[in-house]
Tab-separated table of N, CA and C in Angstrom:
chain	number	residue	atom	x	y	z
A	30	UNK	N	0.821	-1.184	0.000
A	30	UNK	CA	0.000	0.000	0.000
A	30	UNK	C	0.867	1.251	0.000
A	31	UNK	N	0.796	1.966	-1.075
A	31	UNK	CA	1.729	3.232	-1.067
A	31	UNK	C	0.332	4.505	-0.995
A	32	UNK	N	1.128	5.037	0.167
A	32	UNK	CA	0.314	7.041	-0.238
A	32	UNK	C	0.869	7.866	-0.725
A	33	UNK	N	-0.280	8.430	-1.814
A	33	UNK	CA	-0.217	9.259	-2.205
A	33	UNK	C	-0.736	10.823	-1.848
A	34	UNK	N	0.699	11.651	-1.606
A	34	UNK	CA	0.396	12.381	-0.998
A	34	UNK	C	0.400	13.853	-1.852
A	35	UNK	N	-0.318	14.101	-1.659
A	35	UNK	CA	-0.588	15.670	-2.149
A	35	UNK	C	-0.206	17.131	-1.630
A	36	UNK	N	0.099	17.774	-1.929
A	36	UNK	CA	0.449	18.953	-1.798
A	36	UNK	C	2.087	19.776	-2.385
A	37	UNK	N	2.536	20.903	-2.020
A	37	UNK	CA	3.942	21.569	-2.491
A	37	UNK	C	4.820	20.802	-1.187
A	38	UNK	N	6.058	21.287	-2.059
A	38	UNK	CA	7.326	20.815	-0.607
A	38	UNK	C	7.593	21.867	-0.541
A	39	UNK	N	8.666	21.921	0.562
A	39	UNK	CA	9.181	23.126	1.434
A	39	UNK	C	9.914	24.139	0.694
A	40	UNK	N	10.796	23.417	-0.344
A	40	UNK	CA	11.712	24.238	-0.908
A	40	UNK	C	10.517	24.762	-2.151
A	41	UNK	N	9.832	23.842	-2.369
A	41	UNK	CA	8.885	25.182	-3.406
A	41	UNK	C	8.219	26.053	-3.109
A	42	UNK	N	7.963	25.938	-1.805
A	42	UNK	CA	7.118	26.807	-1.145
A	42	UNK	C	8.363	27.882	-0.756
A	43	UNK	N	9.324	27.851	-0.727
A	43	UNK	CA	10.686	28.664	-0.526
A	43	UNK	C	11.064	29.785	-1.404
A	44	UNK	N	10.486	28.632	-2.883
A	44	UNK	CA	10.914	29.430	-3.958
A	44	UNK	C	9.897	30.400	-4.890
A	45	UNK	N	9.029	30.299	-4.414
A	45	UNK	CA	7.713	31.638	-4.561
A	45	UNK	C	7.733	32.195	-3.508
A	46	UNK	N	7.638	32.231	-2.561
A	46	UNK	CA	7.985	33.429	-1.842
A	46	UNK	C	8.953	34.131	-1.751
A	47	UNK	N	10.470	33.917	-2.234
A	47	UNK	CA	11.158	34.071	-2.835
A	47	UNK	C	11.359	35.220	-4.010
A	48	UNK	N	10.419	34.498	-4.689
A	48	UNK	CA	10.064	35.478	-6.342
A	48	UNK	C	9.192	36.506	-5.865
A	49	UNK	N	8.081	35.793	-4.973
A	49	UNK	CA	6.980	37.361	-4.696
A	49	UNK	C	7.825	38.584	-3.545
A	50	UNK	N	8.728	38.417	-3.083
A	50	UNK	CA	9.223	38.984	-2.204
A	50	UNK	C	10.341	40.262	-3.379
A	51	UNK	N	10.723	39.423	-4.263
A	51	UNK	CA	11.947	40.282	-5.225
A	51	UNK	C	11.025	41.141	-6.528
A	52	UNK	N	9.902	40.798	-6.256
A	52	UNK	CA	8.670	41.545	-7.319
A	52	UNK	C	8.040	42.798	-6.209
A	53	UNK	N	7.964	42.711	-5.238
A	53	UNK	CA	7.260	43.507	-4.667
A	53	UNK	C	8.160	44.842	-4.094
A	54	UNK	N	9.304	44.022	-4.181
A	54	UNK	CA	10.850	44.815	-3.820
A	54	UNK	C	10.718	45.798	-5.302
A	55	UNK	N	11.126	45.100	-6.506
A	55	UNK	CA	10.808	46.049	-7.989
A	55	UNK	C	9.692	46.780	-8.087
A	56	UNK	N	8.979	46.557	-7.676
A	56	UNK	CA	7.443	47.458	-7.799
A	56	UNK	C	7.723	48.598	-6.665
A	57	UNK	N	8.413	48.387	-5.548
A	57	UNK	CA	8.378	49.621	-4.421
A	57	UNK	C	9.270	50.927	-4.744
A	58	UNK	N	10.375	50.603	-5.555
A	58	UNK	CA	11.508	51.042	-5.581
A	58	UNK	C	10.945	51.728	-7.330
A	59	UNK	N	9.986	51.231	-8.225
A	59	UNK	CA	9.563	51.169	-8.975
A	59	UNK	C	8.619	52.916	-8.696
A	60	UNK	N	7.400	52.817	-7.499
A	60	UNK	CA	6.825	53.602	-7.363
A	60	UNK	C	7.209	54.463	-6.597
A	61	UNK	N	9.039	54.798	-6.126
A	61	UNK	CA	9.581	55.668	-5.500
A	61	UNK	C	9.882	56.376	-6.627
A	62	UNK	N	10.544	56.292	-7.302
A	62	UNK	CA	10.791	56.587	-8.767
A	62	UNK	C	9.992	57.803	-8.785
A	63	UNK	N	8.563	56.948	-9.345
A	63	UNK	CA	7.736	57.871	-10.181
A	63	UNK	C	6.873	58.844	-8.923
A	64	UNK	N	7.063	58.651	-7.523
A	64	UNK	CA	7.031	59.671	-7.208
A	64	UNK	C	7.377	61.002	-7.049
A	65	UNK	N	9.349	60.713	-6.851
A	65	UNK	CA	10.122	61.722	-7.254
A	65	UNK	C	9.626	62.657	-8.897
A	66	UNK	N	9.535	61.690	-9.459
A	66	UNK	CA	8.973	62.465	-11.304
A	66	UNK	C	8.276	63.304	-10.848
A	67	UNK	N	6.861	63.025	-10.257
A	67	UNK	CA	5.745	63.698	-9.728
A	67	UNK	C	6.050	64.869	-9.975
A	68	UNK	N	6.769	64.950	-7.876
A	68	UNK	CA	7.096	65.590	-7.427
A	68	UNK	C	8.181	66.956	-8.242
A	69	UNK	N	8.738	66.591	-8.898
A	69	UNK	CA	9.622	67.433	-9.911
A	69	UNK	C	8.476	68.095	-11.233
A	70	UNK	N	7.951	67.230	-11.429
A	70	UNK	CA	6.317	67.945	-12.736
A	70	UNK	C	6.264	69.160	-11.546
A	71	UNK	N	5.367	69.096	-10.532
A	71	UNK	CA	4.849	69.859	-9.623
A	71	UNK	C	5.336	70.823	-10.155
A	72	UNK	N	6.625	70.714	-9.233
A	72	UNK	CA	8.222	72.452	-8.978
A	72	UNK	C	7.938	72.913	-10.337
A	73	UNK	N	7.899	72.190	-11.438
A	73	UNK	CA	8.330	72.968	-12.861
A	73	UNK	C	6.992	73.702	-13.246
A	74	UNK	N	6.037	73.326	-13.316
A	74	UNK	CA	4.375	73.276	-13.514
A	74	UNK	C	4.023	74.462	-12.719
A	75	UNK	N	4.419	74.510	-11.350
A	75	UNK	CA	4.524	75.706	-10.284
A	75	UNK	C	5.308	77.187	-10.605
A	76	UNK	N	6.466	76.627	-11.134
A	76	UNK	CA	7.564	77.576	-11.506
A	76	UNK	C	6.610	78.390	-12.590
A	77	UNK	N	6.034	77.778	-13.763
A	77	UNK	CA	5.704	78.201	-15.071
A	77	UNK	C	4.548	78.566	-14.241
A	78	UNK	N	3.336	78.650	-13.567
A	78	UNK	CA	2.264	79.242	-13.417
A	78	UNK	C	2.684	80.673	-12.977
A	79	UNK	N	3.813	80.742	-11.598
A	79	UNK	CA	4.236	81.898	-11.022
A	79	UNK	C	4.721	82.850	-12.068
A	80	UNK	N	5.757	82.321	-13.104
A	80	UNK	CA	5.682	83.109	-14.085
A	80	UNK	C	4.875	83.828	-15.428
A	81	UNK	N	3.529	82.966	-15.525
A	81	UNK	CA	2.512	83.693	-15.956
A	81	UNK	C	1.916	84.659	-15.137
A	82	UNK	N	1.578	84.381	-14.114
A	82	UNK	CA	1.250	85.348	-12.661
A	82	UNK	C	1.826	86.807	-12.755
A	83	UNK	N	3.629	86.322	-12.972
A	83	UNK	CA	3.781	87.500	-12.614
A	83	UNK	C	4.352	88.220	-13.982
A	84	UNK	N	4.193	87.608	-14.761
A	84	UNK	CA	3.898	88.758	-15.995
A	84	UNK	C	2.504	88.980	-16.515
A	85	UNK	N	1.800	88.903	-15.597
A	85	UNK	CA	0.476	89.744	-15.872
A	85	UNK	C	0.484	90.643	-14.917
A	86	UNK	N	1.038	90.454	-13.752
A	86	UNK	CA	1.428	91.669	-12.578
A	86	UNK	C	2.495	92.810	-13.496
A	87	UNK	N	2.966	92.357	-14.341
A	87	UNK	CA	4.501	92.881	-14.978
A	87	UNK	C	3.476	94.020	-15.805
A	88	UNK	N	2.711	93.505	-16.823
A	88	UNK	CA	1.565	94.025	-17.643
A	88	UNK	C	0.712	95.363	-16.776
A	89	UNK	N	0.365	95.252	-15.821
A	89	UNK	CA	-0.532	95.722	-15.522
A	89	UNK	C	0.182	97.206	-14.110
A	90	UNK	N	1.001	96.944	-13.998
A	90	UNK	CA	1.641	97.718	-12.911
A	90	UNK	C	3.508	98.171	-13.829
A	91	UNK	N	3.831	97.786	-14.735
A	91	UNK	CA	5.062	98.268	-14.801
A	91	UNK	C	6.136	97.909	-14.100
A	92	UNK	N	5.900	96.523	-13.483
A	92	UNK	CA	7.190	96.442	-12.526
A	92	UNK	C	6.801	95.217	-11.637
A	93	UNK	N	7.892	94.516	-11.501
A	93	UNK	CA	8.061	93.101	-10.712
A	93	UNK	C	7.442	93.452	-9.319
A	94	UNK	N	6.711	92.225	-8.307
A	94	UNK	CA	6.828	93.105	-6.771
A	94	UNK	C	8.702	93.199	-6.313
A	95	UNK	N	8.825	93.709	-5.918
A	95	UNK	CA	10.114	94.069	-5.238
A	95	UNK	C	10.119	93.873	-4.005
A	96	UNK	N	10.876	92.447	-3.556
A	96	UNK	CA	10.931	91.643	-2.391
A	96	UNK	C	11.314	90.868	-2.549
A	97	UNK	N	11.879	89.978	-1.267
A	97	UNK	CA	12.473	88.620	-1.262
A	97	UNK	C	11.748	88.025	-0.597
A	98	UNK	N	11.109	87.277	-0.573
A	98	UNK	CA	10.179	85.915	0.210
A	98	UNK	C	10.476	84.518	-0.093
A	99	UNK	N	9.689	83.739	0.840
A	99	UNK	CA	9.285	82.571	0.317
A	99	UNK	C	7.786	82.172	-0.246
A	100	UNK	N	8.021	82.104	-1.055
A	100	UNK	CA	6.690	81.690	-1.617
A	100	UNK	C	5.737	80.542	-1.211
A	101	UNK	N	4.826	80.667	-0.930
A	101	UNK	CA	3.224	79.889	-0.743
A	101	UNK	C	3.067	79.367	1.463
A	102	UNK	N	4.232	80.518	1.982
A	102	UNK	CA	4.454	80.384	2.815
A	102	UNK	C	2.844	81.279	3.504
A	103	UNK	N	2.606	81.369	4.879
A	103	UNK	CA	1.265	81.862	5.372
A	103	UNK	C	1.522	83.303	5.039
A	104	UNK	N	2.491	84.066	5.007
A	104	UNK	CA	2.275	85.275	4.688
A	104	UNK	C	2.360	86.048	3.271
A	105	UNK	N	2.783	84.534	2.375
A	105	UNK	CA	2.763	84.897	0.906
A	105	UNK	C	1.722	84.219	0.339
A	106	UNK	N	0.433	83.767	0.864
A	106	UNK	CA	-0.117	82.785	-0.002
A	106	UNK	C	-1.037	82.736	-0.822
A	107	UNK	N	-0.920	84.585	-1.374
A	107	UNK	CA	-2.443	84.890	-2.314
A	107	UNK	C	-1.104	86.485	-3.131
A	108	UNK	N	-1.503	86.529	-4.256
A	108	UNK	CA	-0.850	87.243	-5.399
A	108	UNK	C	-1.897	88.371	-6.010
A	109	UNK	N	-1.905	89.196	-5.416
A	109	UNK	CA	-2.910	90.650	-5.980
A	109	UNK	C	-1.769	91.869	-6.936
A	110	UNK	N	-2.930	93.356	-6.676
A	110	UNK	CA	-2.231	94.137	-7.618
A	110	UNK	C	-0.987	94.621	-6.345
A	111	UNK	N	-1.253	94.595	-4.937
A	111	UNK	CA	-0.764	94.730	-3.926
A	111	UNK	C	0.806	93.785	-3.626
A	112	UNK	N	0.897	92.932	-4.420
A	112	UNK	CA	1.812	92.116	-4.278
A	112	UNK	C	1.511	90.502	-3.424
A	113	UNK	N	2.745	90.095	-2.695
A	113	UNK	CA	2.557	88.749	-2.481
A	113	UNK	C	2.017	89.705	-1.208
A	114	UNK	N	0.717	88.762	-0.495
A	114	UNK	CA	-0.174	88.717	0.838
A	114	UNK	C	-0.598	87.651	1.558
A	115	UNK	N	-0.735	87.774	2.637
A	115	UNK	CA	-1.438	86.537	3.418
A	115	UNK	C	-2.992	86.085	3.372
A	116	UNK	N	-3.434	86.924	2.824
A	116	UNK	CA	-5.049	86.389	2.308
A	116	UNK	C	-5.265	87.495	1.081
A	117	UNK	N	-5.948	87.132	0.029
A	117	UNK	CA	-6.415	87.909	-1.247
A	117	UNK	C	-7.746	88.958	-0.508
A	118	UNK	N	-7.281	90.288	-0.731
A	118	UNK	CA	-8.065	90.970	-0.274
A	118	UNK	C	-9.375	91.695	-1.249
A	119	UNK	N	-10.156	91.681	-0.419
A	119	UNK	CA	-11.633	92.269	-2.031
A	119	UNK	C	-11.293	93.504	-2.476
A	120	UNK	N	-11.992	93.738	-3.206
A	120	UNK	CA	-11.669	94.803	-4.759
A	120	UNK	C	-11.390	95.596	-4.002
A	121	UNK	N	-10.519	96.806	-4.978
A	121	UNK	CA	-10.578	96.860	-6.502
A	121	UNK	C	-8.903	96.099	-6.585
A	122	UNK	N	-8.280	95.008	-5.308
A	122	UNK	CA	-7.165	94.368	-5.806
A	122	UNK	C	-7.412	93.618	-6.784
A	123	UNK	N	-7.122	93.248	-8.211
A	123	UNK	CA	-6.584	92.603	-9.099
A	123	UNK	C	-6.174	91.638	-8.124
A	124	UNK	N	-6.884	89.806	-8.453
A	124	UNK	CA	-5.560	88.696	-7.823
A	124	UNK	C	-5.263	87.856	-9.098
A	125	UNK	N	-4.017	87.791	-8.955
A	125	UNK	CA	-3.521	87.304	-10.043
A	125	UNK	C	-3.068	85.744	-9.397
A	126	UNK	N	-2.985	85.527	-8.757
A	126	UNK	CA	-2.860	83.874	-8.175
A	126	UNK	C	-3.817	84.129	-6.767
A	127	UNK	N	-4.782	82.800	-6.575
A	127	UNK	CA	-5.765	82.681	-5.099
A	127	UNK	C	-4.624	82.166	-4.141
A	128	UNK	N	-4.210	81.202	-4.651
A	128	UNK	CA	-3.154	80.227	-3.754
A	128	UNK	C	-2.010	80.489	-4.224
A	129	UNK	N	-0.738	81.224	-4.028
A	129	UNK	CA	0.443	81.088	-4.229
A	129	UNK	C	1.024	79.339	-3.773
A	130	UNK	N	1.092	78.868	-4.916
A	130	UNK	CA	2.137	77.236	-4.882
A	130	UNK	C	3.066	77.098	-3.803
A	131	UNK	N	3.484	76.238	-2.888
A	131	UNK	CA	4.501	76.047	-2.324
A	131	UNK	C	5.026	74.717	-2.852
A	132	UNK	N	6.118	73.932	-2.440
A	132	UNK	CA	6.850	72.838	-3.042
A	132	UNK	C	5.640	71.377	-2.559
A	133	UNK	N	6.407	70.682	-3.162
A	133	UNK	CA	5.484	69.644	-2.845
A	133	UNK	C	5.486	68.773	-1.523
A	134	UNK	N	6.551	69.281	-0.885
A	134	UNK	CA	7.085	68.340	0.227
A	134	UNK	C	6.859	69.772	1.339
A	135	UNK	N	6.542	68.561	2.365
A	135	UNK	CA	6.478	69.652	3.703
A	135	UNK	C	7.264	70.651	4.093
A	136	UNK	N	7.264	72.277	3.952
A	136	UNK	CA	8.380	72.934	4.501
A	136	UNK	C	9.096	73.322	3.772
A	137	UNK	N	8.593	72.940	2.605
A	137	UNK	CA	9.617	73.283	1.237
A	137	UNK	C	8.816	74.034	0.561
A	138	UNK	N	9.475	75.497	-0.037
A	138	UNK	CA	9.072	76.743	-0.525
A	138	UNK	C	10.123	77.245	-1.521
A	139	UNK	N	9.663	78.136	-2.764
A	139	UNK	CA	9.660	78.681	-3.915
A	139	UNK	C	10.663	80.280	-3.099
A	140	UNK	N	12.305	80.555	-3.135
A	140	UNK	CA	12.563	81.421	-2.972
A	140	UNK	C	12.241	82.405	-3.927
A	141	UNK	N	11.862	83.661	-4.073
A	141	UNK	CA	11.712	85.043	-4.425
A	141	UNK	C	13.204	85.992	-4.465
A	142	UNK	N	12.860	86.274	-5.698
A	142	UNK	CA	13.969	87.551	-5.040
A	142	UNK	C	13.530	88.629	-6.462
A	143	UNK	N	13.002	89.339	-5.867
A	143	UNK	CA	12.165	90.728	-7.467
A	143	UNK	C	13.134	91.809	-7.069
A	144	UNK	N	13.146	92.447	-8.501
A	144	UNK	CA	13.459	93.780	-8.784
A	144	UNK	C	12.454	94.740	-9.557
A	145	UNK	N	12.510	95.699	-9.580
A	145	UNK	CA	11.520	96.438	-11.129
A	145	UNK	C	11.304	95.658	-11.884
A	146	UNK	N	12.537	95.593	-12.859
A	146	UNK	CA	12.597	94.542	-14.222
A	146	UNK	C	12.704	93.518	-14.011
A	147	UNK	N	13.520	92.520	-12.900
A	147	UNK	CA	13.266	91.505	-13.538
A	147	UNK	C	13.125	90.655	-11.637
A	148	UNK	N	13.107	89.241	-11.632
A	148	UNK	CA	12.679	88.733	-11.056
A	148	UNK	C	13.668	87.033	-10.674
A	149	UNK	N	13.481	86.461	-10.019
A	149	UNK	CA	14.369	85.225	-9.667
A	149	UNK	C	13.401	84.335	-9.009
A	150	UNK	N	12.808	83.027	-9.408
A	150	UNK	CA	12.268	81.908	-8.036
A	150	UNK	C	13.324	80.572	-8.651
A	151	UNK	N	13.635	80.505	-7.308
A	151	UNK	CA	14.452	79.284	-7.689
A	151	UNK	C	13.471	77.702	-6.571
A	152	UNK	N	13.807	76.727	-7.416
A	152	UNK	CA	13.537	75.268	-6.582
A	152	UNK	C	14.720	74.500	-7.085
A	153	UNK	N	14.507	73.726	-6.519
A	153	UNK	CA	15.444	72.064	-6.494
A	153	UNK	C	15.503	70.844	-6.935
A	154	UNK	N	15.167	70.291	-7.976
A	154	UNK	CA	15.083	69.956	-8.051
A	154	UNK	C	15.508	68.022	-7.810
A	155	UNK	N	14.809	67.007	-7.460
A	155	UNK	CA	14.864	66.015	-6.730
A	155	UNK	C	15.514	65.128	-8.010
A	156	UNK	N	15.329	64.949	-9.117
A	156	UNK	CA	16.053	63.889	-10.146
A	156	UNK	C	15.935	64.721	-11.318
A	157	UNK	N	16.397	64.279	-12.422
A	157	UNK	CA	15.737	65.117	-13.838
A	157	UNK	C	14.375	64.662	-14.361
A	158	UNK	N	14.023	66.020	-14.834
A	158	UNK	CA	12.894	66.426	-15.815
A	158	UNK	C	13.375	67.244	-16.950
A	159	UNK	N	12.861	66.282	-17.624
A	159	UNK	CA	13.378	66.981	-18.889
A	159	UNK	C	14.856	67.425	-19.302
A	160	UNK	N	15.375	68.629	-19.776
A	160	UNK	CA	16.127	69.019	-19.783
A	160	UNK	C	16.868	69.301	-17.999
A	161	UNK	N	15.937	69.439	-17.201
A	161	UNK	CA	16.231	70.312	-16.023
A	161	UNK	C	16.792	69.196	-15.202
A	162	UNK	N	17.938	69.758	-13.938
A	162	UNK	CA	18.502	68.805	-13.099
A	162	UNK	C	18.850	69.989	-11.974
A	163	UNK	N	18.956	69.334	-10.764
A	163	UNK	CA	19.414	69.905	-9.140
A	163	UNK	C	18.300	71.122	-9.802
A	164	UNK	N	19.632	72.645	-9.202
A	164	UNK	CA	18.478	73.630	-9.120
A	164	UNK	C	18.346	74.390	-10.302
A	165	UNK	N	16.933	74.769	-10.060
A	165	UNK	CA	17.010	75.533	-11.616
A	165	UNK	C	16.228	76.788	-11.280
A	166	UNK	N	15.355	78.185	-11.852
A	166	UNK	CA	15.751	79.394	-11.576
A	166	UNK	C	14.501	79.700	-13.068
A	167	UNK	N	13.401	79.901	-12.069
A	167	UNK	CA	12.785	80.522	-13.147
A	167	UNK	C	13.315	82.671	-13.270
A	168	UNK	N	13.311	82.843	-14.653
A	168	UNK	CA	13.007	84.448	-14.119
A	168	UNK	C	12.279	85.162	-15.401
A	169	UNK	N	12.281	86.452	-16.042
A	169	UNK	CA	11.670	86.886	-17.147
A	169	UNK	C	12.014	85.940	-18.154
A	170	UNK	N	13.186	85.860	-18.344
A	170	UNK	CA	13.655	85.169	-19.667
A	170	UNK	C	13.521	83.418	-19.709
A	171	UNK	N	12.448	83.062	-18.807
A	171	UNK	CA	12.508	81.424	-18.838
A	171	UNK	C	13.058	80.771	-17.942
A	172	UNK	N	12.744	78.960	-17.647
A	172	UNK	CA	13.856	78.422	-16.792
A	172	UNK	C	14.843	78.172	-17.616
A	173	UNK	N	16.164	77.618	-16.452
A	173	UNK	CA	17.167	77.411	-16.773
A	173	UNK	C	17.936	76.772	-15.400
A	174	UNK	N	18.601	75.718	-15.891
A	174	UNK	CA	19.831	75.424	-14.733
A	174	UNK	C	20.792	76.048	-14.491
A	175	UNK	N	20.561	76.491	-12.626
A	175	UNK	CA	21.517	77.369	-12.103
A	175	UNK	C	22.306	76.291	-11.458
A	176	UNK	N	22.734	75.180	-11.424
A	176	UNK	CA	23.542	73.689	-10.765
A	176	UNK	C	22.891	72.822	-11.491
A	177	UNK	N	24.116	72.334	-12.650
A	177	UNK	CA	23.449	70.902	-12.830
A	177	UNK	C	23.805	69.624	-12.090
């Protein structure tokens, strides 16, 4: 009388968990990745709105605000004819941004630095996008890498 016995052995049961363990490892490291991407779209996407913003401020007043801040911080976080403010105030201010952008990560903010003519926000970038790497520097004339 022989039994027949049914089921996996140890070492196969070794060797899928094994495989599901080194797949789930590629998939994590996979969706760190494309968070960083994200996170870098954001900064650039942010950068380019502030600079429509503030060449319609540029349009309409003759001149950059003139200041250094951080941007989308509590006391910069609304864009009128008044400049950067802590809440968008009612007419006859012009707001040219409701929410001034801050970075995507906690604590992390869009430096400022205006003149009349021209203007500086710089971020950091976390991996490349696109052309762009480390920090880059929106101002009138476009971004550009200030550290690659």
């Amino acid at each position: 009388e022989h039994m027949n016995k049914k089921g996996f052995t140890l070492i196969e049961l070794l060797v899928v968990i094994a495989i599901i363990g080194l797949l789930s490892t590629l998939a994590v490291v996979a969706l760190g990745n494309a968070r960083e991407k994200a996170r870098d779209s954001k900064r650039l996407s942010d950068l380019k709105q502030l600079q429509t913003a503030l060449e319609l401020y540029f349009n309409e007043n003759n001149t950059y605000p003139v200041v250094t801040a951080d941007l989308g911080t509590a006391s910069t976080s609304c864009f009128t004819t008044e400049g950067f403010e802590e809440t968008c105030s009612a007419a006859p201010a012009i707001t040219y941004m409701n929410q001034v952008p801050a970075g995507p990560l906690p604590g992390e903010y869009y430096s400022y630095v205006g003149a009349t003519t021209s203007y500086s926000i710089q971020a950091t970038l976390e991996g490349t996008s696109g052309n762009f790497t480390g920090t880059i520097e929106a101002t009138q004339n476009g971004l550009t890498n200030v550290t690659p």
